[in-house]
Coordinates of C-alpha atoms and ligand atoms in Angstrom, one line a residue:
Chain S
X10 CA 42.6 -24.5 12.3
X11 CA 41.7 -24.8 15.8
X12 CA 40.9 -28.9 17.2
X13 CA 37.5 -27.9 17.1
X14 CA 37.0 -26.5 13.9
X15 CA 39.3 -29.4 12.5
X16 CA 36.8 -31.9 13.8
X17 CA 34.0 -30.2 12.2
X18 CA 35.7 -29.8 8.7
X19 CA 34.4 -32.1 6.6
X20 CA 37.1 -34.5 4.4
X21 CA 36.9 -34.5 1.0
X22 CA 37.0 -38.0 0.4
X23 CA 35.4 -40.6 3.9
X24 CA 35.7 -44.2 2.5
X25 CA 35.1 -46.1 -1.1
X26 CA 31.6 -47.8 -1.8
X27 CA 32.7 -50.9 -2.9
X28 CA 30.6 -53.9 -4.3
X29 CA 30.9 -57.2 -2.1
X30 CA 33.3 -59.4 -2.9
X31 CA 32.7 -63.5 -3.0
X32 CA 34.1 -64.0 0.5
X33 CA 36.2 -62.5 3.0
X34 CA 38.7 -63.7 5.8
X35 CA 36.7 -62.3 8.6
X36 CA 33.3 -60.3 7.6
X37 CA 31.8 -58.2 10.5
X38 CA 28.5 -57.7 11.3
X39 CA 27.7 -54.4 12.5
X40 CA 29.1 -50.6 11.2
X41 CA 28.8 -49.4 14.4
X42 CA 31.1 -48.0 16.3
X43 CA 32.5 -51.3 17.9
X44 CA 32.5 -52.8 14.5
X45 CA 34.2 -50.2 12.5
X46 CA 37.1 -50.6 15.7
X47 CA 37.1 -54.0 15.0
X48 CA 37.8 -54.0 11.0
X49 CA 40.5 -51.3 11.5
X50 CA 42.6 -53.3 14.2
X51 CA 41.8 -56.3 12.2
X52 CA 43.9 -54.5 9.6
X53 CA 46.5 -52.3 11.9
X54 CA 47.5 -54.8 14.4
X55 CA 47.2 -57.9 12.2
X56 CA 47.7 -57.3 9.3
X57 CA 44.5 -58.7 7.7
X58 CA 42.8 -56.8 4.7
X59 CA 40.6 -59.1 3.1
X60 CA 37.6 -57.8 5.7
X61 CA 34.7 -56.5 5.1
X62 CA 32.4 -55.1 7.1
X63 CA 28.0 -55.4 6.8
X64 CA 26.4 -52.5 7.7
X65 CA 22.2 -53.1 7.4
X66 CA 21.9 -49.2 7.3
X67 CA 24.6 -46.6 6.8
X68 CA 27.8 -46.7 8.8
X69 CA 26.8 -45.2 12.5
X70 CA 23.0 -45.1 12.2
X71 CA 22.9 -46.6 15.7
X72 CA 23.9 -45.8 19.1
X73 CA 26.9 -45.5 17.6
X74 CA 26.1 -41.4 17.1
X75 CA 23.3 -41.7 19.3
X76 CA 25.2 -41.8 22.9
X77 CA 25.9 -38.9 25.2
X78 CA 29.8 -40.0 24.7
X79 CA 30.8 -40.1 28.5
X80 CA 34.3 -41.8 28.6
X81 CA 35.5 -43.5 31.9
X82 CA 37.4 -46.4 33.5
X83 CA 36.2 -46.7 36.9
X84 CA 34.0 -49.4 37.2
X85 CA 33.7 -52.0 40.3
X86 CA 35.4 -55.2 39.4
X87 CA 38.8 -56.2 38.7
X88 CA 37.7 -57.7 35.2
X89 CA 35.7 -54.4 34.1
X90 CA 38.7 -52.2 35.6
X91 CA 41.2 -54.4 33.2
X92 CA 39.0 -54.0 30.1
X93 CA 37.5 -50.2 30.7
X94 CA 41.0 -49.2 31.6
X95 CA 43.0 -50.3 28.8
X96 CA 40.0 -49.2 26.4
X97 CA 40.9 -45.5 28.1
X98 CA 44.7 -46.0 27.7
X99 CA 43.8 -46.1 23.8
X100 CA 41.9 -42.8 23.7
X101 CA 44.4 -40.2 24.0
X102 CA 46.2 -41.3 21.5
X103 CA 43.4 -41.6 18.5
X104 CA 43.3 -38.8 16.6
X105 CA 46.8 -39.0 15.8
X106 CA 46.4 -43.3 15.3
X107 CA 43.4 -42.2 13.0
X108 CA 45.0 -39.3 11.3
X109 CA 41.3 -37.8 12.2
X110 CA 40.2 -35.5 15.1
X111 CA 38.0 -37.0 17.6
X112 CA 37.8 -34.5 20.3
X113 CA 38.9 -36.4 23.1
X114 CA 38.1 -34.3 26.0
X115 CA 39.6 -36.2 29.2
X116 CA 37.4 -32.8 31.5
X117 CA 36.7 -35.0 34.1
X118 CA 33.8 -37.2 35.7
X119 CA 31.8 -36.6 38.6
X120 CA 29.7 -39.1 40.0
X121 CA 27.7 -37.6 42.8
X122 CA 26.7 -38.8 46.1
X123 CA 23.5 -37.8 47.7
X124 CA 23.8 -39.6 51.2
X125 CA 25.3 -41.5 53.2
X126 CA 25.2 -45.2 52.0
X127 CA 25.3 -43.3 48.2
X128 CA 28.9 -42.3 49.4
X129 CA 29.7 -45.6 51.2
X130 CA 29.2 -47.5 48.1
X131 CA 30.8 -44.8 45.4
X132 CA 34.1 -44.5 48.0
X133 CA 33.9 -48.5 48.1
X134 CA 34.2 -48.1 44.1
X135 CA 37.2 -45.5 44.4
X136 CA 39.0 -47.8 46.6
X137 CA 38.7 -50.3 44.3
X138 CA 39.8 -48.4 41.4
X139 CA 42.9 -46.9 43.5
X140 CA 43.9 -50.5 43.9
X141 CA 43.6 -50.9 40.4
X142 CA 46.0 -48.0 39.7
X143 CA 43.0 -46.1 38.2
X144 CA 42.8 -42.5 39.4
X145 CA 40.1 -41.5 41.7
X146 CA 39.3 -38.9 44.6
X147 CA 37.1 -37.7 46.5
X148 CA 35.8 -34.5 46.5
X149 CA 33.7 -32.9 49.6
X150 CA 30.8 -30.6 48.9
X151 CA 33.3 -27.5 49.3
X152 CA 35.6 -28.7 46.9
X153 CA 32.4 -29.1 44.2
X154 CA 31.8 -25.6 44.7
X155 CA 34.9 -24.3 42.8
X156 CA 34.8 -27.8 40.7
X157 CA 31.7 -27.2 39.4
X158 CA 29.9 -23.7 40.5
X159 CA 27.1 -23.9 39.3
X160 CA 25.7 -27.5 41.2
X161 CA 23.2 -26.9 43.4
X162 CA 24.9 -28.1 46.7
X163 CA 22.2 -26.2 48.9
X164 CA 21.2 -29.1 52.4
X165 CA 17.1 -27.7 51.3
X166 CA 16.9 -29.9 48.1
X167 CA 15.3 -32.8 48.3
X168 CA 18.5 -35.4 47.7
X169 CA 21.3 -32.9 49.2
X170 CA 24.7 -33.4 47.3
X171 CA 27.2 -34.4 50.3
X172 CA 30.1 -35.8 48.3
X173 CA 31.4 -37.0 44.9
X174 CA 34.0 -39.5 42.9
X175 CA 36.3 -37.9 40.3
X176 CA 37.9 -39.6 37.2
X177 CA 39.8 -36.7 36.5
X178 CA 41.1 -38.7 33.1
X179 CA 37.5 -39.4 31.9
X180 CA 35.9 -36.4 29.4
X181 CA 33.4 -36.9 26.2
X182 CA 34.5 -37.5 22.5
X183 CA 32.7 -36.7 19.6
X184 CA 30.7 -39.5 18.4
X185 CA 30.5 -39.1 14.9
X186 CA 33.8 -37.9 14.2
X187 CA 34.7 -40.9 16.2
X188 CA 32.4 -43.2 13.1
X189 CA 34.2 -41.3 10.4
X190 CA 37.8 -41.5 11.9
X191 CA 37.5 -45.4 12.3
X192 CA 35.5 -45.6 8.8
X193 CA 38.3 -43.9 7.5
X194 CA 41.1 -45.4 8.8
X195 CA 39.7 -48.9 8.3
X196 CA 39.1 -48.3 4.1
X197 CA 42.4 -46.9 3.9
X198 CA 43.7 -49.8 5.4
X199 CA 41.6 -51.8 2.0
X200 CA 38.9 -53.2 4.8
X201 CA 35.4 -53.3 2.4
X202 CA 32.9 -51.1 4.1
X203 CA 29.4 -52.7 2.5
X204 CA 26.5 -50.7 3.5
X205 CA 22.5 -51.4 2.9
X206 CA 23.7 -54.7 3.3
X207 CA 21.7 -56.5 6.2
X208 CA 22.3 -59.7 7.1
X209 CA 19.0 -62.5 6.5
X210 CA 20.9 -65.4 7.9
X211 CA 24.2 -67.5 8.4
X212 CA 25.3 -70.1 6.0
X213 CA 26.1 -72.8 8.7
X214 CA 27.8 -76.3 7.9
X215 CA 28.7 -78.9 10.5
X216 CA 28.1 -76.2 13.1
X217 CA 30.8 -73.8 11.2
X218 CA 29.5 -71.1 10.2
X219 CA 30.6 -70.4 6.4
X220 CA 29.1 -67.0 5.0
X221 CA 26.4 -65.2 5.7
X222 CA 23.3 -64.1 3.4
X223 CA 22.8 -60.9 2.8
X224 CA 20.1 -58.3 1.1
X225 CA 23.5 -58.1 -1.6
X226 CA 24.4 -61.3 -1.5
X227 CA 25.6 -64.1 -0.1
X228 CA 29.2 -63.3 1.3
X229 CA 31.5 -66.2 2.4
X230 CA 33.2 -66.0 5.4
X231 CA 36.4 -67.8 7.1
X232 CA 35.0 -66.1 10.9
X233 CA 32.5 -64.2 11.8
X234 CA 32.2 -61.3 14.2
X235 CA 28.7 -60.6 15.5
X236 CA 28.5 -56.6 16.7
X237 CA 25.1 -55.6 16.4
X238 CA 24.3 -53.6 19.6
X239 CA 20.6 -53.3 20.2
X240 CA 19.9 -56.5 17.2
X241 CA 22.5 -58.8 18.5
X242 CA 19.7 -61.3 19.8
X243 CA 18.1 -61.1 16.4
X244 CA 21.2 -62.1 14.7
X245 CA 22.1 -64.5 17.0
X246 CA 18.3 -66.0 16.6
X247 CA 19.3 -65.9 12.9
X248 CA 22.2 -68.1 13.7
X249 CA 20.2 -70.6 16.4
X250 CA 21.6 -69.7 19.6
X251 CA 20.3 -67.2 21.9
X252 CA 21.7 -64.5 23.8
X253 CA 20.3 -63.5 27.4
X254 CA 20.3 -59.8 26.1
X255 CA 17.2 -57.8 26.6
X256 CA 17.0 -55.0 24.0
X257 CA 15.1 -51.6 25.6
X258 CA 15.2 -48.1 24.5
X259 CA 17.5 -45.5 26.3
X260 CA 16.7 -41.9 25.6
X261 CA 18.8 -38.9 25.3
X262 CA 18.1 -35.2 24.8
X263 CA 20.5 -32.1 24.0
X264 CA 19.5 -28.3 24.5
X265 CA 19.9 -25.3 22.5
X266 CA 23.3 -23.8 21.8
X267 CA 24.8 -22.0 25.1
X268 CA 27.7 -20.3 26.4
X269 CA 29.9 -22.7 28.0
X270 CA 28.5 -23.4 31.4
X271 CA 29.7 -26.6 32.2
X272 CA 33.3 -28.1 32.1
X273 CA 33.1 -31.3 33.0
X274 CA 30.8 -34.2 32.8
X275 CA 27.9 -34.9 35.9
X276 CA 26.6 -37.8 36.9
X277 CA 24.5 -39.2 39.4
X278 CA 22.9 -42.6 39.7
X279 CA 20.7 -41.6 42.7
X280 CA 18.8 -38.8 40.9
X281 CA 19.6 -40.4 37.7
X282 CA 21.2 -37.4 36.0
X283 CA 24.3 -37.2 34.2
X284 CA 25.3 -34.3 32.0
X285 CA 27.7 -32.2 29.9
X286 CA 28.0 -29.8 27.5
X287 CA 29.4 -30.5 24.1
X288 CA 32.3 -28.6 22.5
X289 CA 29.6 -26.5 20.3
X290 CA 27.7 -26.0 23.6
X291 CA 24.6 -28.3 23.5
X292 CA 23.6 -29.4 26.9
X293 CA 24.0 -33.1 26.1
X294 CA 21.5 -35.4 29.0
X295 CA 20.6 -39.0 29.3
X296 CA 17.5 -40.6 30.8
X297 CA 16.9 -43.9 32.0
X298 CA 16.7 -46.6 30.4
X299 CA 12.5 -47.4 29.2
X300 CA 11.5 -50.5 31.3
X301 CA 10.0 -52.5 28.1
X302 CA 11.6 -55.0 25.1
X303 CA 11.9 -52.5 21.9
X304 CA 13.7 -52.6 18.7
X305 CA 11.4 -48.8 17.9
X306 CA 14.6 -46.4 19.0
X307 CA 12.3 -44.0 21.1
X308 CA 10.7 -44.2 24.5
X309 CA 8.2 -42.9 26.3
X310 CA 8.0 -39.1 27.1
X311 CA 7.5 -38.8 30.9
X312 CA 11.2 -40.9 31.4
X313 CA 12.7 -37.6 29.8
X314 CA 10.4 -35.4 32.3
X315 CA 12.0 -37.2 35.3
X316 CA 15.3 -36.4 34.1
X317 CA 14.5 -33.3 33.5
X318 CA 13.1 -32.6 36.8
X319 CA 16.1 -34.2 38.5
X320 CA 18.1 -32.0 36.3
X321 CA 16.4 -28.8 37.0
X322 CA 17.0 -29.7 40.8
X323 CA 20.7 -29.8 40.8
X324 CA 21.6 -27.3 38.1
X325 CA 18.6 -24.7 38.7
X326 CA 20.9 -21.8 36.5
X327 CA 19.2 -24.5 33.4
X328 CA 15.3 -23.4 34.0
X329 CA 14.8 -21.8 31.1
X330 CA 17.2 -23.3 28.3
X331 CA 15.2 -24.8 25.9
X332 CA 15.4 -28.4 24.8
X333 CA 16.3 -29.1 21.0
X334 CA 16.2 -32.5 20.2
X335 CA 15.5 -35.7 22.2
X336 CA 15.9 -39.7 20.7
X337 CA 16.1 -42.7 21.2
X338 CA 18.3 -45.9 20.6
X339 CA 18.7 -49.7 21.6
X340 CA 20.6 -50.8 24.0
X341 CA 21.5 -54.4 24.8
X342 CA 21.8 -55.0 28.6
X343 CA 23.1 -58.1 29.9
X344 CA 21.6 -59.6 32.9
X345 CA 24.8 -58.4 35.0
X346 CA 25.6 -55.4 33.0
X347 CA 28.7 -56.7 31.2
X348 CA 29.2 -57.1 27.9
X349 CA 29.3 -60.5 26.6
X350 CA 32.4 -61.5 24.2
X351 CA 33.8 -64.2 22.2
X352 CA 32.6 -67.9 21.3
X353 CA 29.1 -68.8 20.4
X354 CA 28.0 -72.4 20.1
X355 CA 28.7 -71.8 16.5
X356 CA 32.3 -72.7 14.9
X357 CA 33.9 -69.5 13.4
X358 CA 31.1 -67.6 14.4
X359 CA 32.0 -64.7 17.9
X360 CA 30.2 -62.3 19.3
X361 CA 30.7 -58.8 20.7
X362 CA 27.9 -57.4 22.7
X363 CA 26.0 -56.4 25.7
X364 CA 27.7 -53.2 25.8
X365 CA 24.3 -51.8 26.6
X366 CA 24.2 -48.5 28.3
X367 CA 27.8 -47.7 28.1
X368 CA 30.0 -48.7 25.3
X369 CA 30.8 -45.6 23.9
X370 CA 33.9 -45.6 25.8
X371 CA 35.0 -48.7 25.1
X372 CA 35.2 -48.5 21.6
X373 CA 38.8 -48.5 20.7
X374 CA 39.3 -51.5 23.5
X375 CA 36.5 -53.6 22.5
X376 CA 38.1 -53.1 18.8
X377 CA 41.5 -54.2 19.2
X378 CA 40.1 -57.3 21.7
X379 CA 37.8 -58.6 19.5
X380 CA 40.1 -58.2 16.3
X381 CA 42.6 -60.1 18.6
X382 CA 39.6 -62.8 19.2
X383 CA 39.1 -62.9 15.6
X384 CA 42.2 -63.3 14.2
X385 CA 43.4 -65.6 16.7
X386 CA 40.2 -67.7 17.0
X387 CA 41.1 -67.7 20.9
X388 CA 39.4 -64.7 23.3
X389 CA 42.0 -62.3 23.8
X390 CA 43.0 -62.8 27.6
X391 CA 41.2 -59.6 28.7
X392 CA 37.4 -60.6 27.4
X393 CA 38.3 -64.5 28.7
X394 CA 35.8 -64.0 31.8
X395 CA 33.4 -61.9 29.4
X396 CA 32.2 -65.4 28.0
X397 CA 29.0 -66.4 27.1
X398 CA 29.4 -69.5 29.3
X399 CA 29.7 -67.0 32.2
X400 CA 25.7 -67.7 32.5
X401 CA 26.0 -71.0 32.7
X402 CA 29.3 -71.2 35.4
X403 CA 27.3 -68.6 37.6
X404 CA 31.1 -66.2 36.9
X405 CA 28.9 -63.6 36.3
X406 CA 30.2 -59.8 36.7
X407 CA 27.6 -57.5 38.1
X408 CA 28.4 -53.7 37.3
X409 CA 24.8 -52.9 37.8
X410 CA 26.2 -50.6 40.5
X411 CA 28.3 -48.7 38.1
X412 CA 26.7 -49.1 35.1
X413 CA 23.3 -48.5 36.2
X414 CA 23.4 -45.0 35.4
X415 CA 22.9 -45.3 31.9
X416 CA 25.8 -43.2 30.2
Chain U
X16 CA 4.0 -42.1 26.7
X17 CA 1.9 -45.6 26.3
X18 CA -1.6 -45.5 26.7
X19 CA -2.4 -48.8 28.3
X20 CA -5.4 -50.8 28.2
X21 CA -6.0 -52.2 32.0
X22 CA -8.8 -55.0 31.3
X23 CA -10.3 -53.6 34.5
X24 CA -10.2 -50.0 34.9
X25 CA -9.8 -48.7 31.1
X26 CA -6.9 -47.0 29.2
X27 CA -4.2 -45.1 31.5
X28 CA -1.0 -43.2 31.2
X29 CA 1.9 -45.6 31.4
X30 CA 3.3 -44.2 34.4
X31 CA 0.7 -46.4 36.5
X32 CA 2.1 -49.5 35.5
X33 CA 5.1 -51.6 36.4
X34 CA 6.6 -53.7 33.6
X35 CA 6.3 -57.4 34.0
X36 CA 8.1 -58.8 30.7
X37 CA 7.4 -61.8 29.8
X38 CA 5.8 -65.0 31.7
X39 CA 7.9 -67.8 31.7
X40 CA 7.6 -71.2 33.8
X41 CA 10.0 -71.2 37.2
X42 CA 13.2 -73.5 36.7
X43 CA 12.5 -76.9 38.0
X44 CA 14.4 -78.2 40.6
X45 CA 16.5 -80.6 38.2
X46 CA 17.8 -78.5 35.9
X47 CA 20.7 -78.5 34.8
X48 CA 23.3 -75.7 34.3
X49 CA 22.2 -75.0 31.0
X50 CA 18.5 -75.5 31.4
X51 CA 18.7 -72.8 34.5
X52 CA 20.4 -70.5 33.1
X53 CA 18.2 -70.5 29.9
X54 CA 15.1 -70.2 32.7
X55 CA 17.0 -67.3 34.4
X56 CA 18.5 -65.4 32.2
X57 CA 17.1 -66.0 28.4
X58 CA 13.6 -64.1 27.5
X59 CA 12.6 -63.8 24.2
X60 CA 12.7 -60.2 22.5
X61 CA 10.9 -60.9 19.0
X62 CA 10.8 -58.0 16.2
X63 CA 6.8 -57.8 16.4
X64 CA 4.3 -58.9 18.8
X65 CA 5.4 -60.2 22.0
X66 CA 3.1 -61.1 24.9
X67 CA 3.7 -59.6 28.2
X68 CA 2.9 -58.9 31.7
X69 CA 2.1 -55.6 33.2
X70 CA 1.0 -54.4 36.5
X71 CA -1.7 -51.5 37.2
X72 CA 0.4 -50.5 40.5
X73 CA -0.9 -47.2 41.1
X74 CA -4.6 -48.5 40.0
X75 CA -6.6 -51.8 40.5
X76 CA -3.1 -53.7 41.3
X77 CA -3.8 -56.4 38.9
X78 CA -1.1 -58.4 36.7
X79 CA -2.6 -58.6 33.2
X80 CA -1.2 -59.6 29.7
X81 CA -0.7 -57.9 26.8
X82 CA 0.2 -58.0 23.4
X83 CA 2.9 -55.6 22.3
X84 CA 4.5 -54.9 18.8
X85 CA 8.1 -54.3 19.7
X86 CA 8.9 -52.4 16.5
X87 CA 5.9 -49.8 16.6
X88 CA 5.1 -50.1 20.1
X89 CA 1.2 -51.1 19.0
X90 CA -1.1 -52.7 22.1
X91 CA -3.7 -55.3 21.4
X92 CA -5.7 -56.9 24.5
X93 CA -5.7 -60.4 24.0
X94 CA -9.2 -62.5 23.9
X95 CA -8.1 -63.7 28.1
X96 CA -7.5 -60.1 29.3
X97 CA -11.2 -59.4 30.4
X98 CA -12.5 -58.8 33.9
Ligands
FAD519 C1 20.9 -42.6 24.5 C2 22.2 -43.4 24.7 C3 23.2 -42.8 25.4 C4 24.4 -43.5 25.6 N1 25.4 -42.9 26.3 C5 26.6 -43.5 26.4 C6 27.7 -42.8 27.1 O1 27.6 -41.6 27.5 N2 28.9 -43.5 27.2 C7 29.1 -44.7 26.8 O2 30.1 -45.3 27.0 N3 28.1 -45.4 26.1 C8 26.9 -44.8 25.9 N4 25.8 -45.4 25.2 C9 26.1 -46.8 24.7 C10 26.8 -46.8 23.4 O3 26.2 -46.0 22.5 C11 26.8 -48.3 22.8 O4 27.2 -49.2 23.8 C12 27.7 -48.4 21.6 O5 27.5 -47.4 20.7 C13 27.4 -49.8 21.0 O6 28.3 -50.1 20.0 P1 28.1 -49.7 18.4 O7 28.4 -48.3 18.2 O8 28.9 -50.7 17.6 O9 26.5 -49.9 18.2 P2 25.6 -49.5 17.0 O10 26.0 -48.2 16.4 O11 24.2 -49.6 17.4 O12 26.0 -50.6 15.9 C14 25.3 -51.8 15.6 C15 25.2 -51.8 14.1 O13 24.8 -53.1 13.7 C16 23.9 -53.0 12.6 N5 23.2 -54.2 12.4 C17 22.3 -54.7 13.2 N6 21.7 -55.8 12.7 C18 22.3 -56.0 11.5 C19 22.1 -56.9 10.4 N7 21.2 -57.9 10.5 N8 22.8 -56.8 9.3 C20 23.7 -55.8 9.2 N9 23.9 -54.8 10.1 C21 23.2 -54.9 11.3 C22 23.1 -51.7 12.9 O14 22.4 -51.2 11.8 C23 24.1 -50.8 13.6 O15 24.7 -49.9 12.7 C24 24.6 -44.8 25.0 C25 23.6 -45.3 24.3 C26 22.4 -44.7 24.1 C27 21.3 -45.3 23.2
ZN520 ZN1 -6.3 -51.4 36.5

C-alpha cells in the first residue's frame, strides 16, 4: 500500500467507548486535536494513564478537522520561533510515533510579497527566523516561475507578486487522520476517551478545582487541562475567571477533485490568499476571519467571495473549477495573536488556548508542553512567557504580522 | 451574508457596515494593572444575545446598537435604536 492509500484505509478497531470512571489524575477538556496530543504525551512521556479525556461532541468535531492543515515555524518572535519550531521538529517523525499515517507533507510554504514594504517586512521575518536557525529564503519573481508555474506573476495585476519567503520544511497533514492517529495512540496507551460528555461546570473548593460536572456525571479530578478552542471563554466563564479571547468564525472552502496542479502551499497576507491542494486533489482555501463574536461555525458569504476573487487573480488557470464545499469553525484569537498557556487563577485548573487561526501545526508541541505543564504543575519552560498574566505585565507577544493570515 | 437593520436607512447587506463589538467604558486613569487590562483586553462573548455596535460606513455613517444571538446569528433592534 502506497502512504496515501494507507492513510485512507480505515482501521478496524479506532479506540474503546468506555463509561467514566469516579475520577482521574488529570481529566482534559477538549477532544480536539490539542487535547487528544495532550492525553497521549500525558501517557508516553509521563507515564500517566489514569486520564481521561471530555469530549462535548465526538472526538474532532471542531476545528480540529475543519482547518486547511498548513504547517510552519516561521513566525516573528523569539518566543513563537521556540514553540512553533520545536512543534515542527515533532512532525516528521509522527506516523511512525503513532504507528498511524498522517500524511505529513513538508512541500514547502510560500508567503508572497506584493510590494515593497510587503517584502521589507516578510525579509525582516526571514532574518529573524535565520537567526533562529529556522530555514528561510528568498525567492525573486523568476525563481517563482519554476517554483510554482502556474502563479500569476504578470506587473498588469492589480497587487503585482515581486517576491516571496520560503519554509521549504513546512507542507500540509491530514487533519483527520492526524484526530484518529492521536485517538488511537492515546486509548492504547489506557487514556479514557469519554465522548457526549460536555462539561456544565467545575467542582471548585478553596479555589482548587476538584472535578468537573459533566452531562455523564460528575468526574473528579487531581488537575485540569482546559483545551476548548473556539469555547475556551465559555469554560473558563464556567470556572469564574475570564479569558481575553474573542471567539469569531473563520471560513474555509475546498474545490472539486483535480489533477495535481499545485505542489506546494500559497500564501499571502496582502491579498489574503493562501492555498493548496490536498493529496486527493481538492483545492483546499481559507478566508478571513468574519469580523463579529460567534459560537454558529459559519460566516458570512461575501468573505469567501473576496477570497475567491483574490484567488482567481493570482492563479487565473482556477476560473472554472468548481467549489465543493465551504464551512465554518471558531477560532479563539488572543488580543496579540498567541496562544495563551498554563495557570488560571484557579488551583489545579490550566489552560491551553488562543491558538486561534493557526494551531493546526502546533499540535504535537502544544501536546507534549501542556502534558509537561500538567504533570508537573509548573509551565513547561517553553509556554512560560505564554501566560495568562502576560495581559496584565504588558509581555505581550504580537504575531499579528505572521499570524494574521489566517492559516 | 447578514442583513442588517440600520435604524436610519433600513435593512442592508453586511458589507456596508464596520463591526464595532461591544461598548464598554474607557479605563480610568487609576486603574490598576489588572483593572486595565480587564478594560483593554477582556470583552464578553456570551452563547446568545450580545449587544453590539456597528457602523453603517458605506451608508448614513452612524454607530448604532444591536442585539445579536451569537449562536444563530438572529438580529433584534433594541427599543433605543430609532432615528
Ligand atoms: C477554517 C479554519 C482554517 C484553519 N487553518 C489552519 C491552518 O491551515 N494551519 C493551522 O495551523 N491552523 C489552522 N486553523 C486553526 C486550528 O484548526 C486550531 O487552532 C486547532 O485545531 C485548535 O485546536 P483543537 O484541534 O484542539 O480544537 P477543536 O477541534 O475545536 O477542539 C476543541 C474541543 O473542545 C470541545 N469542547 C468545547 N467545550 C466543551 C465542553 N464544555 N465540554 C466538553 N468538550 C468541550 C469541542 O467540542 C471541541 O471538540 C484553522 C482553523 C479554521 C477554523
Ligand atoms: Zn444607515
Amino acid at each position: 500500500m502506497s502512504r496515501v492509500e494507507h492513510a485512507w484505509a480505515n482501521p478496524e478497531h479506532l479506540w474503546r467507548n468506555p463509561e467514566p470512571k469516579s475520577s482521574y489524575d488529570v481529566v482534559v477538556v477538549g477532544g480536539g486535536l490539542h487535547g487528544l496530543a495532550t492525553a497521549f504525551y500525558l501517557a508516553r512521556n509521563h507515564g500517566l494513564t489514569n486520564i481521561a479525556v471530555v469530549e462535548r461532541g465526538w472526538l474532532g468535531n471542531g476545528n480540529a478537522v475543519r482547518n486547511t492543515t498548513v504547517v510552519r515555524s516561521n513566525y516573528l518572535r523569539d518566543e513563537s520561533m521556540a514553540l512553533y519550531e520545536h512543534a515542527l521538529r515533532l512532525w516528521p517523525g509522527l506516523s511512525a510515533e503513532l504507528d498511524h499515517e498522517v500524511l505529513f507533507d513538508p512541500r514547502g510554504v510560500l508567503n508572497l510579497a506584493h510590494g515593497r514594504h510587503d517584502a521589507l517586512t516578510l525579509k525582516r521575518q526571514l532574518a529573524a527566523n535565520q537567526a533562529a536557525g529556522i530555514d528561510a529564503e528568498w525567492l525573486e519573481p523568476a525563481d517563482l516561475a519554476s517554483f510554482c508555474p502556474i502563479l500569476n506573476l504578470s506587473p498588469e495585476i492589480r497587487y503585482p507578486v515581486v517576491g516571496a519567503a520560503l519554509q521549504r520544511r513546512g507542507g500540509i497533514a491530514r487533519h483527520d487522520a492526524v484526530v484518529f492517529a492521536f485517538a488511537r495512540a492515546a486509548d492504547r496507551l489506557g487514556v479514557d476517551l469519554l465522548q457526549g460528555c460536555e462539561v456544565t461546570g467545575f467542582d471548585i473548593v478553596d479555589n482548587r478545582v476538584r472535578g468537573v460536572v459533566t452531562t455523564r456525571g460528575r468526574i473528579g479530578a487531581g488537575r485540569v487541562g482546559l483545551v476548548g478552542a473556539g469555547r475556551s471563554k465559555l469554560l473558563a466563564a464556567m470556572a469564574g475567571f475570564d479569558l481575553p479571547i474573542q471567539p469569531s468564525p473563520l471560513q474555509a472552502l475546498v474545490s472539486e477533485v483535480l489533477d495535481q496542479v499545485l505542489d506546494t502551499v500559497v500564501m499571502s497576507g496582502a491579498v489574503h490568499v493562501y492555498i493548496s491542494q490536498a493529496h486527493k486533489g481538492e483545492l483546499v482555501m481559507g478566508a478571513g476571519r468574519d469580523p463579529y463574536t460567534s459560537y454558529a461555525q459559519r460566516g458570512s458569504f461575501h468573505i469567501l467571495e473576496w477570497q475567491l476573487q483574490a484567488v482567481l487573480e493570482l492563479f487565473p488557470i482556477l476560473s472554472r473549477a468548481h467549489l465543493l464545499r465551504t464551512w465554518g469553525g471558531i477560532v479563539d484569537v488572543a488580543p496579540d495573536a498567541s496562544p495563551i498557556i498554563g495557570a488560571t487563577p484557579i488551583g489545579d485548573l490550566f489552560v491551553n488556548c488562543g491558538w486561534g487561526t493557526g494551531g493546526f501545526k502546533a499540535t504535537p508541541g502544544s501536546g507534549w508542553v501542556f502534558a509537561d505543564t500538567l504533570a508537573t504543575g509548573a509551565p513547561h519552560p517553553l509556554v512560560v512567557p505564554f501566560s495568562l498574566d502576560r495581559f496584565e505585565t504588558g509581555a505581550l507577544i504580537d504575531e499579528h504580522g505572521s499570524a494574521a493570515v489566517a492559516h | 451574508m447578514l442583513l442588517i437593520p440600520c435604524p436610519w436607512c433600513g435593512p442592508r447587506e453586511e458589507h456596508e457596515f464596520r463591526y464595532g463589538g461591544e461598548a464598554v467604558p474607557a479605563p480610568a486613569a487609576d486603574n490598576d494593572d489588572r483593572e486595565l487590562a480587564r478594560r483593554l483586553f477582556v470583552r464578553s462573548a456570551p452563547a446568545g444575545p450580545m449587544r453590539e455596535r456597528w457602523y453603517h460606513v458605506h451608508g448614513c455613517r452612524r454607530w448604532f446598537p444591536l442585539v445579536r444571538d451569537t449562536t444563530t446569528h438572529e438580529l433584534t433592534a433594541p427599543p433605543e435604536a430609532r432615528p
